[in-house]
Short mmCIF file of C-alpha atoms in Angstrom, two decimals:
data_model
loop_
_atom_site.label_atom_id
_atom_site.label_comp_id
_atom_site.label_asym_id
_atom_site.label_seq_id
_atom_site.Cartn_x
_atom_site.Cartn_y
_atom_site.Cartn_z
CA UNK A 1065 7.14 -5.30 -31.61
CA UNK A 1066 3.33 -4.66 -31.83
CA UNK A 1067 1.69 -1.99 -29.79
CA UNK A 1068 -0.44 -4.90 -28.20
CA UNK A 1069 2.81 -6.57 -27.25
CA UNK A 1070 4.28 -3.52 -25.84
CA UNK A 1071 1.49 -2.84 -23.51
CA UNK A 1072 1.60 -6.35 -22.28
CA UNK A 1073 -2.15 -7.16 -23.23
CA UNK A 1074 -1.29 -9.71 -25.84
CA UNK A 1075 0.50 -11.72 -23.44
CA UNK A 1076 -2.74 -12.29 -21.55
CA UNK A 1077 -5.34 -12.57 -24.46
CA UNK A 1078 -7.22 -9.58 -22.97
CA UNK A 1079 -8.61 -6.80 -25.13
CA UNK A 1080 -8.14 -3.20 -24.20
CA UNK A 1081 -11.12 -1.88 -22.38
CA UNK A 1082 -9.85 0.88 -19.99
CA UNK A 1083 -8.83 4.41 -20.95
CA UNK A 1084 -5.25 4.61 -21.73
CA UNK A 1085 -4.54 8.26 -20.63
CA UNK A 1086 -2.08 8.16 -17.68
CA UNK A 1087 1.24 10.04 -18.19
CA UNK A 1088 4.63 9.84 -16.50
CA UNK A 1089 3.93 12.02 -13.43
CA UNK A 1090 0.29 10.50 -13.04
CA UNK A 1091 1.85 7.18 -12.75
CA UNK A 1092 4.61 8.18 -10.31
CA UNK A 1093 1.82 9.93 -8.38
CA UNK A 1094 -0.10 6.75 -8.10
CA UNK A 1095 2.62 5.19 -6.40
CA UNK A 1096 3.65 7.96 -4.15
CA UNK A 1097 0.01 8.53 -3.14
CA UNK A 1098 -0.45 4.86 -2.07
CA UNK A 1099 2.68 5.04 0.02
CA UNK A 1100 1.79 8.70 1.06
CA UNK A 1101 4.81 10.30 2.83
CA UNK A 1102 2.41 12.52 5.08
CA UNK A 1103 -0.32 10.16 5.82
CA UNK A 1104 2.33 7.25 6.79
CA UNK A 1105 4.76 9.20 8.85
CA UNK A 1106 2.11 11.36 10.59
CA UNK A 1107 -0.17 8.41 11.21
CA UNK A 1108 2.23 6.03 12.91
CA UNK A 1109 4.86 8.29 14.44
CA UNK A 1110 3.33 8.05 17.76
CA UNK A 1111 3.50 4.19 17.71
CA UNK A 1112 7.12 4.04 16.82
CA UNK A 1113 7.98 6.87 19.39
CA UNK A 1114 5.85 5.43 22.06
CA UNK A 1115 7.44 1.90 21.90
CA UNK A 1116 11.04 2.53 21.14
CA UNK A 1117 11.64 6.35 21.44
CA UNK A 1118 13.80 8.17 18.95
CA UNK A 1119 16.08 5.26 17.96
CA UNK A 1120 13.09 3.62 16.31
CA UNK A 1121 14.06 5.74 13.47
CA UNK A 1122 16.70 3.14 12.53
CA UNK A 1123 13.79 0.91 11.24
CA UNK A 1124 13.06 3.39 8.51
CA UNK A 1125 16.34 2.61 6.39
CA UNK A 1126 16.07 -1.03 7.27
CA UNK A 1127 12.36 -1.22 5.99
CA UNK A 1128 13.40 0.76 2.93
CA UNK A 1129 16.28 -1.65 1.88
CA UNK A 1130 13.94 -4.64 2.43
CA UNK A 1131 11.23 -3.11 0.40
CA UNK A 1132 13.55 -1.80 -2.26
CA UNK A 1133 14.60 -5.42 -2.96
CA UNK A 1134 10.89 -6.16 -3.38
CA UNK A 1135 10.47 -3.01 -5.62
CA UNK A 1136 13.41 -4.05 -7.94
CA UNK A 1137 11.71 -7.42 -8.40
CA UNK A 1138 8.42 -5.75 -9.25
CA UNK A 1139 10.27 -3.36 -11.63
CA UNK A 1140 11.44 -6.16 -13.87
CA UNK A 1141 7.75 -7.57 -13.72
CA UNK A 1142 6.25 -4.18 -14.73
CA UNK A 1143 8.68 -3.94 -17.59
CA UNK A 1144 7.37 -7.19 -18.95
CA UNK A 1145 3.75 -7.25 -17.63
CA UNK A 1146 2.20 -3.78 -16.72
CA UNK A 1147 -1.29 -4.99 -16.37
CA UNK A 1148 -4.23 -4.35 -14.00
CA UNK A 1149 -4.04 -6.12 -10.79
CA UNK A 1150 -0.27 -6.61 -11.18
CA UNK A 1151 0.42 -8.75 -8.01
CA UNK A 1152 -2.42 -11.15 -9.09
CA UNK A 1153 -1.12 -11.49 -12.55
CA UNK A 1154 2.38 -11.87 -11.90
CA UNK A 1155 1.80 -14.51 -9.09
CA UNK A 1156 -0.40 -16.38 -11.72
CA UNK A 1157 2.29 -16.23 -14.30
CA UNK A 1158 5.29 -17.26 -12.18
CA UNK A 1159 3.49 -19.67 -9.91
CA UNK A 1160 0.32 -21.17 -11.04
CA UNK A 1161 -3.44 -20.39 -11.12
CA UNK A 1162 -3.97 -21.15 -7.27
CA UNK A 1163 -0.83 -19.04 -6.37
CA UNK A 1164 -2.18 -16.22 -8.55
CA UNK A 1165 -5.71 -16.36 -7.15
CA UNK A 1166 -4.65 -16.56 -3.57
CA UNK A 1167 -2.09 -13.63 -3.96
CA UNK A 1168 -4.96 -11.63 -5.60
CA UNK A 1169 -7.33 -12.39 -2.81
CA UNK A 1170 -4.89 -11.46 -0.15
CA UNK A 1171 -4.14 -8.09 -1.99
CA UNK A 1172 -7.68 -7.32 -2.48
CA UNK A 1173 -8.90 -7.95 1.00
CA UNK A 1174 -5.75 -6.24 2.33
CA UNK A 1175 -6.40 -3.10 0.15
CA UNK A 1176 -9.95 -2.83 1.47
CA UNK A 1177 -8.74 -3.13 5.07
CA UNK A 1178 -5.87 -0.72 4.34
CA UNK A 1179 -8.46 1.79 3.05
CA UNK A 1180 -10.29 1.47 6.43
CA UNK A 1181 -7.21 2.06 8.30
CA UNK A 1182 -5.91 5.05 6.19
CA UNK A 1183 -9.23 6.97 6.44
CA UNK A 1184 -9.04 6.75 10.31
CA UNK A 1185 -6.17 9.05 10.30
CA UNK A 1186 -8.39 12.06 9.42
CA UNK A 1187 -9.54 12.25 12.90
CA UNK A 1188 -5.93 12.93 14.17
CA UNK A 1189 -5.74 16.25 12.06
CA UNK A 1190 -9.11 17.67 10.92
CA UNK A 1191 -10.38 18.52 14.50
CA UNK A 1192 -7.12 20.26 15.20
CA UNK A 1193 -7.94 22.66 12.29
CA UNK A 1194 -11.62 23.27 13.55
CA UNK A 1195 -13.16 21.75 16.62
CA UNK A 1196 -16.27 21.61 14.53
CA UNK A 1197 -14.93 18.43 13.01
CA UNK A 1198 -15.01 16.52 16.29
CA UNK A 1199 -18.77 15.67 15.81
CA UNK A 1200 -18.76 12.43 18.04
CA UNK A 1201 -16.76 11.43 21.00
CA UNK A 1202 -14.54 13.37 23.35
CA UNK A 1203 -14.00 17.17 23.02
CA UNK A 1204 -10.42 16.83 23.93
CA UNK A 1205 -8.80 17.30 20.62
CA UNK A 1206 -5.48 15.91 21.79
CA UNK A 1207 -6.84 12.40 21.71
CA UNK A 1208 -8.39 10.64 18.76
CA UNK A 1209 -12.24 9.77 18.98
CA UNK A 1210 -12.79 6.28 17.29
CA UNK A 1211 -16.52 7.02 16.61
CA UNK A 1212 -15.57 10.35 15.02
CA UNK A 1213 -12.83 8.71 12.97
CA UNK A 1214 -15.31 6.28 11.63
CA UNK A 1215 -17.77 8.83 10.72
CA UNK A 1216 -15.21 11.19 8.93
CA UNK A 1217 -13.53 8.19 7.44
CA UNK A 1218 -17.07 7.02 5.92
CA UNK A 1219 -17.48 10.49 4.43
CA UNK A 1220 -14.12 10.39 2.78
CA UNK A 1221 -14.75 6.82 1.28
CA UNK A 1222 -17.88 8.06 -0.09
CA UNK A 1223 -16.06 10.93 -1.87
CA UNK A 1224 -13.41 8.52 -3.20
CA UNK A 1225 -15.91 6.21 -4.59
CA UNK A 1226 -17.55 9.11 -6.55
CA UNK A 1227 -14.32 10.03 -7.95
CA UNK A 1228 -13.25 6.61 -8.98
CA UNK A 1229 -16.67 6.05 -10.56
CA UNK A 1230 -16.32 8.96 -12.88
CA UNK A 1231 -13.06 7.73 -14.59
CA UNK A 1232 -9.44 7.31 -14.45
CA UNK A 1233 -8.89 10.97 -15.89
CA UNK A 1234 -10.58 12.62 -13.10
CA UNK A 1235 -8.95 10.42 -10.64
CA UNK A 1236 -5.49 11.02 -12.08
CA UNK A 1237 -5.94 14.63 -12.19
CA UNK A 1238 -7.00 15.08 -8.52
CA UNK A 1239 -4.33 12.48 -7.42
CA UNK A 1240 -1.48 14.19 -9.33
CA UNK A 1241 -2.59 17.74 -7.91
CA UNK A 1242 -2.77 16.19 -4.47
CA UNK A 1243 0.61 14.50 -4.70
CA UNK A 1244 2.08 17.75 -6.09
CA UNK A 1245 0.85 19.56 -2.88
CA UNK A 1246 1.95 16.81 -0.85
CA UNK A 1247 5.53 16.72 -1.97
CA UNK A 1248 5.96 20.42 -1.79
CA UNK A 1249 4.55 20.50 1.70
CA UNK A 1250 6.59 17.41 2.89
CA UNK A 1251 9.87 19.06 1.72
CA UNK A 1252 8.90 22.44 3.41
CA UNK A 1253 7.98 20.67 6.52
CA UNK A 1254 11.52 18.88 6.56
CA UNK A 1255 13.25 22.15 5.96
CA UNK A 1256 11.57 24.28 8.61
CA UNK A 1257 11.92 21.30 11.19
CA UNK A 1258 15.69 21.28 10.29
CA UNK A 1259 15.93 25.01 11.06
CA UNK A 1260 14.32 24.49 14.45
CA UNK A 1261 16.45 21.62 15.84
CA UNK A 1262 17.14 21.90 19.47
CA UNK A 1263 19.40 18.89 20.09
CA UNK A 1264 21.91 16.70 18.52
CA UNK A 1265 21.74 13.14 16.74
CA UNK A 1266 22.82 11.48 19.93
CA UNK A 1267 19.19 10.52 20.89
CA UNK A 1268 19.28 8.13 17.85
CA UNK A 1269 22.18 6.24 19.32
CA UNK A 1270 20.60 5.43 22.84
CA UNK A 1271 17.70 3.33 24.05
CA UNK A 1272 16.78 6.42 26.17
CA UNK A 1273 15.20 4.18 28.74
CA UNK A 1274 12.78 2.28 26.35
CA UNK A 1275 12.72 -1.48 26.26
CA UNK A 1276 12.65 -1.81 30.15
CA UNK A 1277 10.12 -4.74 30.84
CA UNK A 1278 9.60 -5.62 27.23
CA UNK A 1279 10.44 -9.20 26.26
CA UNK A 1280 13.58 -9.10 24.58
CA UNK A 1281 14.50 -5.77 26.13
CA UNK A 1282 15.06 -2.91 23.57
CA UNK A 1283 15.27 -5.28 20.53
CA UNK A 1284 11.92 -6.42 21.47
CA UNK A 1285 10.55 -2.85 21.65
CA UNK A 1286 12.35 -1.88 18.45
CA UNK A 1287 10.82 -4.97 16.57
CA UNK A 1288 7.36 -3.73 17.67
CA UNK A 1289 8.05 -0.07 16.83
CA UNK A 1290 9.20 -1.07 13.27
CA UNK A 1291 5.50 -1.28 12.37
CA UNK A 1292 5.53 2.45 12.20
CA UNK A 1293 8.10 2.34 9.31
CA UNK A 1294 6.70 -0.89 7.67
CA UNK A 1295 3.30 0.75 7.33
CA UNK A 1296 4.72 3.53 5.16
CA UNK A 1297 6.72 1.86 2.34
CA UNK A 1298 4.42 -0.49 0.38
CA UNK A 1299 1.82 -0.01 -2.35
CA UNK A 1300 4.46 0.99 -4.90
CA UNK A 1301 3.13 -1.61 -7.28
CA UNK A 1302 0.14 0.68 -7.88
CA UNK A 1303 1.97 2.31 -10.61
CA UNK A 1304 2.08 -1.11 -12.54
CA UNK A 1305 -1.48 -1.91 -11.64
CA UNK A 1306 -2.70 1.08 -13.62
CA UNK A 1307 -0.39 -0.14 -16.54
CA UNK A 1308 -3.32 -0.74 -18.83
CA UNK A 1309 -4.28 2.99 -18.40
CA UNK A 1310 -0.73 4.16 -18.79
CA UNK A 1311 1.02 5.39 -21.93
CA UNK A 1312 4.22 3.49 -22.84
CA UNK A 1313 3.82 1.29 -19.65
CA UNK A 1314 6.78 -0.94 -19.97
CA UNK A 1315 9.12 1.97 -19.66
CA UNK A 1316 6.97 4.23 -17.44
CA UNK A 1317 5.83 1.83 -14.69
CA UNK A 1318 9.17 0.43 -13.57
CA UNK A 1319 10.56 4.17 -13.32
CA UNK A 1320 7.40 5.18 -11.46
CA UNK A 1321 8.02 2.39 -8.79
CA UNK A 1322 11.56 3.31 -8.15
CA UNK A 1323 10.92 6.94 -8.00
CA UNK A 1324 7.98 6.46 -5.44
CA UNK A 1325 9.84 4.33 -2.93
CA UNK A 1326 12.88 6.55 -3.25
CA UNK A 1327 10.94 9.85 -2.78
CA UNK A 1328 9.04 8.24 0.20
CA UNK A 1329 12.29 7.07 1.84
CA UNK A 1330 14.29 10.34 1.47
CA UNK A 1331 11.54 13.03 2.11
CA UNK A 1332 9.68 10.90 4.89
CA UNK A 1333 12.98 10.19 6.66
CA UNK A 1334 13.98 13.73 6.57
CA UNK A 1335 10.60 14.77 8.33
CA UNK A 1336 10.87 12.03 11.08
CA UNK A 1337 14.59 12.85 11.83
CA UNK A 1338 14.28 16.72 11.90
CA UNK A 1339 10.97 16.26 13.84
CA UNK A 1340 12.65 14.43 16.77
CA UNK A 1341 15.56 16.84 16.71
CA UNK A 1342 13.29 19.78 16.84
CA UNK A 1343 10.58 18.54 19.27
CA UNK A 1344 10.58 20.97 22.23
CA UNK A 1345 10.24 18.10 24.74
CA UNK A 1346 10.77 14.47 23.99
CA UNK A 1347 9.18 13.48 27.15
CA UNK A 1348 6.00 14.96 26.21
CA UNK A 1349 3.51 12.07 26.61
CA UNK A 1350 1.45 13.49 23.68
CA UNK A 1351 4.20 12.33 21.32
CA UNK A 1352 3.24 8.71 22.22
CA UNK A 1353 -0.50 9.50 21.39
CA UNK A 1354 -2.23 9.56 17.93
CA UNK A 1355 -1.38 12.93 16.26
CA UNK A 1356 1.99 13.22 18.05
CA UNK A 1357 3.89 14.33 14.95
CA UNK A 1358 1.16 16.79 14.15
CA UNK A 1359 1.56 18.24 17.83
CA UNK A 1360 5.44 18.83 16.90
CA UNK A 1361 4.58 20.72 13.82
CA UNK A 1362 2.03 22.90 15.53
CA UNK A 1363 4.56 23.53 18.62
CA UNK A 1364 7.67 24.30 16.32
CA UNK A 1365 5.95 26.30 13.52
CA UNK A 1366 4.12 29.65 13.82
CA UNK A 1367 0.47 29.05 14.32
CA UNK A 1368 -1.03 29.78 10.85
CA UNK A 1369 2.03 28.21 9.19
CA UNK A 1370 1.47 24.96 11.24
CA UNK A 1371 -2.26 25.05 10.36
CA UNK A 1372 -1.54 25.25 6.58
CA UNK A 1373 0.68 22.24 6.92
CA UNK A 1374 -2.10 20.28 8.76
CA UNK A 1375 -4.33 21.14 5.76
CA UNK A 1376 -1.73 19.54 3.44
CA UNK A 1377 -1.71 16.51 5.83
CA UNK A 1378 -5.49 16.14 5.24
CA UNK A 1379 -4.91 16.48 1.42
CA UNK A 1380 -2.35 13.68 1.70
CA UNK A 1381 -4.74 11.30 3.68
CA UNK A 1382 -7.39 12.18 0.97
CA UNK A 1383 -5.14 11.09 -2.00
CA UNK A 1384 -3.83 8.13 -0.20
CA UNK A 1385 -7.36 6.88 0.25
CA UNK A 1386 -8.02 7.68 -3.46
CA UNK A 1387 -4.96 5.75 -4.44
CA UNK A 1388 -5.60 2.78 -2.38
CA UNK A 1389 -9.22 2.73 -3.52
CA UNK A 1390 -8.20 2.95 -7.12
CA UNK A 1391 -5.63 0.00 -6.62
CA UNK A 1392 -8.13 -2.18 -5.04
CA UNK A 1393 -10.61 -1.50 -8.01
CA UNK A 1394 -8.11 -2.52 -10.45
CA UNK A 1395 -7.24 -5.85 -8.81
CA UNK A 1396 -10.92 -6.44 -8.54
CA UNK A 1397 -11.26 -5.81 -12.18
CA UNK A 1398 -8.36 -8.07 -13.09
CA UNK A 1399 -9.65 -11.07 -11.12
CA UNK A 1400 -13.25 -10.41 -12.15
CA UNK A 1401 -12.42 -10.61 -15.89
CA UNK A 1402 -10.92 -14.02 -15.15
CA UNK A 1403 -14.15 -14.94 -13.54
CA UNK A 1404 -11.97 -15.49 -10.42
CA UNK A 1405 -14.39 -13.67 -7.96
CA UNK A 1406 -18.07 -14.15 -7.38
CA UNK A 1407 -20.26 -12.15 -9.74
CA UNK A 1408 -17.25 -11.90 -12.04
CA UNK A 1409 -19.32 -10.54 -15.02
CA UNK A 1410 -20.98 -7.75 -13.02
CA UNK A 1411 -17.47 -6.60 -11.32
CA UNK A 1412 -15.72 -6.71 -14.68
CA UNK A 1413 -18.27 -4.56 -16.36
CA UNK A 1414 -16.69 -1.32 -17.73
CA UNK A 1415 -18.90 1.76 -18.03
CA UNK A 1416 -19.21 2.51 -21.49
CA UNK A 1417 -18.88 6.53 -21.09
CA UNK A 1418 -16.29 6.63 -18.14
CA UNK A 1419 -14.23 3.46 -19.16
CA UNK A 1420 -13.86 2.61 -15.44
CA UNK A 1421 -15.32 -0.33 -13.42
CA UNK A 1422 -17.91 1.23 -11.42
CA UNK A 1423 -19.41 -1.67 -9.66
CA UNK A 1424 -16.06 -2.53 -8.00
CA UNK A 1425 -15.75 1.29 -7.01
CA UNK A 1426 -19.08 1.21 -5.12
CA UNK A 1427 -18.64 -2.40 -3.78
CA UNK A 1428 -15.16 -1.60 -2.35
CA UNK A 1429 -16.40 1.42 -0.76
CA UNK A 1430 -19.32 -0.15 0.89
CA UNK A 1431 -16.93 -2.89 2.30
CA UNK A 1432 -14.53 -0.64 3.73
CA UNK A 1433 -17.22 1.40 5.57
CA UNK A 1434 -18.75 -1.77 6.94
CA UNK A 1435 -15.28 -2.70 8.37
CA UNK A 1436 -15.20 0.57 10.03
CA UNK A 1437 -18.75 0.19 11.56
CA UNK A 1438 -18.09 -3.28 12.80
CA UNK A 1439 -15.05 -2.10 14.62
CA UNK A 1440 -16.44 1.12 15.87
CA UNK A 1441 -16.04 0.26 19.55
CA UNK A 1442 -12.63 -1.18 19.23
CA UNK A 1443 -10.09 1.24 21.06
CA UNK A 1444 -7.28 -0.60 19.20
CA UNK A 1445 -9.05 -0.50 15.97
CA UNK A 1446 -6.35 1.64 13.97
CA UNK A 1447 -3.29 -0.45 14.97
CA UNK A 1448 -5.14 -3.68 14.66
CA UNK A 1449 -6.47 -2.84 11.08
CA UNK A 1450 -3.11 -1.42 9.99
CA UNK A 1451 -1.22 -4.56 11.15
CA UNK A 1452 -3.52 -6.97 9.49
CA UNK A 1453 -3.47 -5.17 6.15
CA UNK A 1454 0.28 -5.00 6.12
CA UNK A 1455 0.66 -8.64 6.89
CA UNK A 1456 -1.69 -9.77 3.96
CA UNK A 1457 0.08 -7.23 1.61
CA UNK A 1458 3.40 -8.88 2.59
CA UNK A 1459 1.84 -12.27 1.98
CA UNK A 1460 0.68 -11.26 -1.38
CA UNK A 1461 4.07 -9.72 -2.18
CA UNK A 1462 5.83 -13.18 -1.10
CA UNK A 1463 3.61 -15.01 -3.58
CA UNK A 1464 5.18 -12.99 -6.27
CA UNK A 1465 8.76 -12.78 -5.07
CA UNK A 1466 8.83 -16.51 -4.06
CA UNK A 1467 7.80 -18.06 -7.29
CA UNK A 1468 10.05 -15.59 -9.13
CA UNK A 1469 12.91 -16.71 -7.24
CA UNK A 1470 12.07 -20.41 -8.24
CA UNK A 1471 11.75 -19.21 -11.93
CA UNK A 1472 15.32 -17.49 -11.62
CA UNK A 1473 16.81 -20.94 -10.22
CA UNK A 1474 15.33 -22.64 -13.21
CA UNK A 1475 16.70 -20.09 -15.36
CA UNK A 1476 13.22 -19.04 -16.75
CA UNK A 1477 13.50 -15.55 -15.66
CA UNK A 1478 14.35 -12.80 -16.73
CA UNK A 1479 12.89 -12.95 -20.25
CA UNK A 1480 15.46 -12.24 -22.93
CA UNK A 1481 13.33 -9.38 -24.50
CA UNK A 1482 13.82 -7.21 -21.30
CA UNK A 1483 17.43 -6.59 -22.11
CA UNK A 1484 17.16 -6.97 -25.87
CA UNK A 1485 14.10 -4.26 -25.87
CA UNK A 1486 15.93 -1.84 -23.38
CA UNK A 1487 13.61 -2.42 -20.69
CA UNK A 1488 14.53 -2.73 -16.99
CA UNK A 1489 16.21 -5.91 -15.71
CA UNK A 1490 18.34 -6.59 -12.79
CA UNK A 1491 20.68 -8.72 -14.76
CA UNK A 1492 23.28 -10.70 -12.68
CA UNK A 1493 22.00 -8.80 -9.55
CA UNK A 1494 18.60 -10.46 -9.92
CA UNK A 1495 19.13 -13.64 -7.89
CA UNK A 1496 20.81 -12.02 -4.74
CA UNK A 1497 18.16 -9.17 -4.79
CA UNK A 1498 15.35 -11.61 -5.21
CA UNK A 1499 16.67 -13.84 -2.25
CA UNK A 1500 16.75 -10.72 0.03
CA UNK A 1501 13.24 -9.82 -1.05
CA UNK A 1502 12.04 -13.26 -0.06
CA UNK A 1503 13.79 -13.50 3.28
CA UNK A 1504 12.74 -9.93 4.15
CA UNK A 1505 9.23 -10.61 3.34
CA UNK A 1506 9.02 -13.61 5.42
CA UNK A 1507 10.86 -11.94 8.44
CA UNK A 1508 8.82 -8.94 8.36
CA UNK A 1509 5.35 -10.90 8.09
CA UNK A 1510 6.23 -12.95 11.20
CA UNK A 1511 7.48 -9.93 13.16
CA UNK A 1512 4.15 -8.07 12.34
CA UNK A 1513 1.97 -11.11 13.07
CA UNK A 1514 3.59 -12.08 16.42
CA UNK A 1515 0.92 -11.93 19.26
CA UNK A 1516 1.72 -8.81 21.34
CA UNK A 1517 -0.61 -6.71 23.41
CA UNK A 1518 1.56 -3.68 22.55
CA UNK A 1519 0.35 -3.89 18.92
CA UNK A 1520 -2.99 -5.71 19.17
CA UNK A 1521 -4.42 -4.81 22.66
CA UNK A 1522 -5.55 -7.22 25.34
CA UNK A 1523 -7.92 -10.28 25.02
CA UNK A 1524 -6.73 -13.23 23.12
CA UNK A 1525 -9.25 -12.19 20.17
CA UNK A 1526 -7.16 -9.10 19.76
CA UNK A 1527 -3.72 -10.46 20.61
CA UNK A 1528 -4.06 -13.26 17.99
CA UNK A 1529 -5.87 -10.99 15.64
CA UNK A 1530 -3.56 -11.38 12.73
CA UNK A 1531 -3.77 -15.18 12.76
CA UNK A 1532 -7.52 -14.97 13.33
CA UNK A 1533 -8.60 -12.51 10.85
CA UNK A 1534 -6.07 -13.64 8.10
CA UNK A 1535 -7.04 -17.35 8.82
CA UNK A 1536 -10.70 -16.48 8.46
CA UNK A 1537 -10.29 -14.29 5.34
CA UNK A 1538 -7.88 -16.73 3.70
CA UNK A 1539 -10.14 -19.72 4.71
CA UNK A 1540 -13.27 -18.16 3.31
CA UNK A 1541 -11.49 -17.29 0.19
CA UNK A 1542 -10.01 -20.86 -0.37
CA UNK A 1543 -13.32 -22.51 0.47
CA UNK A 1544 -14.93 -20.71 -2.42
CA UNK A 1545 -12.01 -21.26 -4.67
CA UNK A 1546 -12.12 -25.22 -4.19
CA UNK A 1547 -15.78 -25.51 -4.10
CA UNK A 1548 -16.84 -23.06 -6.76
CA UNK A 1549 -14.29 -20.89 -8.24
CA UNK A 1550 -11.61 -23.29 -9.63
CA UNK A 1551 -14.25 -24.80 -11.89
CA UNK A 1552 -15.23 -21.49 -13.57
CA UNK A 1553 -12.02 -19.46 -13.67
CA UNK A 1554 -11.04 -18.35 -17.26
CA UNK A 1555 -11.20 -15.08 -19.20
CA UNK A 1556 -14.80 -13.95 -19.89
CA UNK A 1557 -15.80 -13.87 -23.33
CA UNK A 1558 -16.60 -10.12 -23.03
CA UNK A 1559 -12.99 -9.43 -22.07
CA UNK A 1560 -11.09 -11.82 -24.32
CA UNK A 1561 -9.10 -10.75 -27.44
CA UNK A 1562 -10.30 -11.97 -30.60
CA UNK A 1563 -6.97 -13.88 -31.41
CA UNK A 1564 -6.32 -14.65 -27.70
CA UNK A 1565 -4.01 -17.47 -26.88
CA UNK A 1566 -4.79 -19.52 -23.64
CA UNK A 1567 -3.52 -17.45 -20.82
CA UNK A 1568 -1.48 -19.94 -19.09
CA UNK A 1569 0.34 -20.77 -22.37
CA UNK A 1570 1.03 -17.22 -23.53
CA UNK A 1571 1.96 -15.98 -20.10
CA UNK A 1572 5.01 -18.23 -19.18
CA UNK A 1573 8.18 -16.12 -18.78
CA UNK A 1574 10.49 -18.10 -21.16
CA UNK A 1575 9.24 -21.62 -20.45
CA UNK A 1576 6.05 -22.79 -18.86
CA UNK A 1577 6.34 -23.02 -15.04
CA UNK A 1578 5.19 -26.22 -13.25
CA UNK A 1579 1.64 -26.23 -12.30
CA UNK A 1580 0.26 -23.79 -14.85
#
């Protein structure tokens, strides 16, 4: 097997233009930092706790099992096609050109929105370290200031833009160092909380009075609170999206995906469980406000120790933002070199010195800040942005797992070379796992999009935000595709391999899927 075939580039007819220097830990770190144990658990704890109480924690293993099914499907694809813009290219192979493009469009716009949502977490932590970080808004550090969050978040976006523009090596080093610190801190937080528990696990087996007055009772409240867990465990495909910059990617990327989601589930789950068991007062209204989990850490741990861990949370938010930015750049680059985005030639240009797409790094940074500024006066900005981003990512994932299921039923997947080459494959478990992944994706997307004031706030424009925003984003994209894009999509000559086959012909799993 040739080196080109082993990296997956030959299957698409692209020439290698990115810096292949990412090792095993850096690949794992990319997936972990996008999921970000400390960012996700600390950012959404208040939402789960405030809507369903301690028993909301049962959503953690449920979300894990559903997302694990998706991750296992992605591991097979990463073993065959570890390539930039993984979700976009996988959907294109398994479905058709339109399915691939729409999946990529959803993933790209969702990543930009996700980045805007992630950076807002910085205001829940930085002012608790030093009041001088509360530049705008209320002086009450126990509450979040939307305007200050936008300001701090915009500064953070500017920093990640510069880092990503200077090459994947710098990004990988900073990201790996940040993830190393985050993992150690996360484990220590879980251990220290475990040694300070004040109650037994019975709190997880009672509604504790939550759900009263909510449509559907406690189940309705639980479904709302599940957003807190659903927000954390996604983005594991980032390890494969960096496949063109990873050494031995067909072996490295699948393993990195699995390790990332397992580490997040175990360590993040331990923090949440022990935090609830160690909280001095579960009736404290601050636990249902942004920064609730940070407050438990400060209450339980000795002053300076608690502050050290808050610093680690800031680091986690930083590397999470960096990873989301990096993933968005790769999917932009992947679509642009297929001329599948406006100004494709410019967006696909790789800097000759840094070997990274600089224009996408700056463009994505500007767009994410613009989203923050537009929504600066929205009191529900954080949950709204989070929900919309997650739903779009679930849609993008469904446009991979759905067509993959069709190819399995047609017996076109998995390719024989996976088993023969010793690469990861689900074997006979592929069909049931794939079915679970599709059913899970549909169910969770509907749950997250359902119009509820507890999630989206009051006012029809907020309550129906998921349908409105995603409808506008999807509609605008499809309008461009059918009026302009579909006539021009095809590998740019500047990125085509000299001996390239037509992408649709060479990319078919074992036999050409319908519509390609």
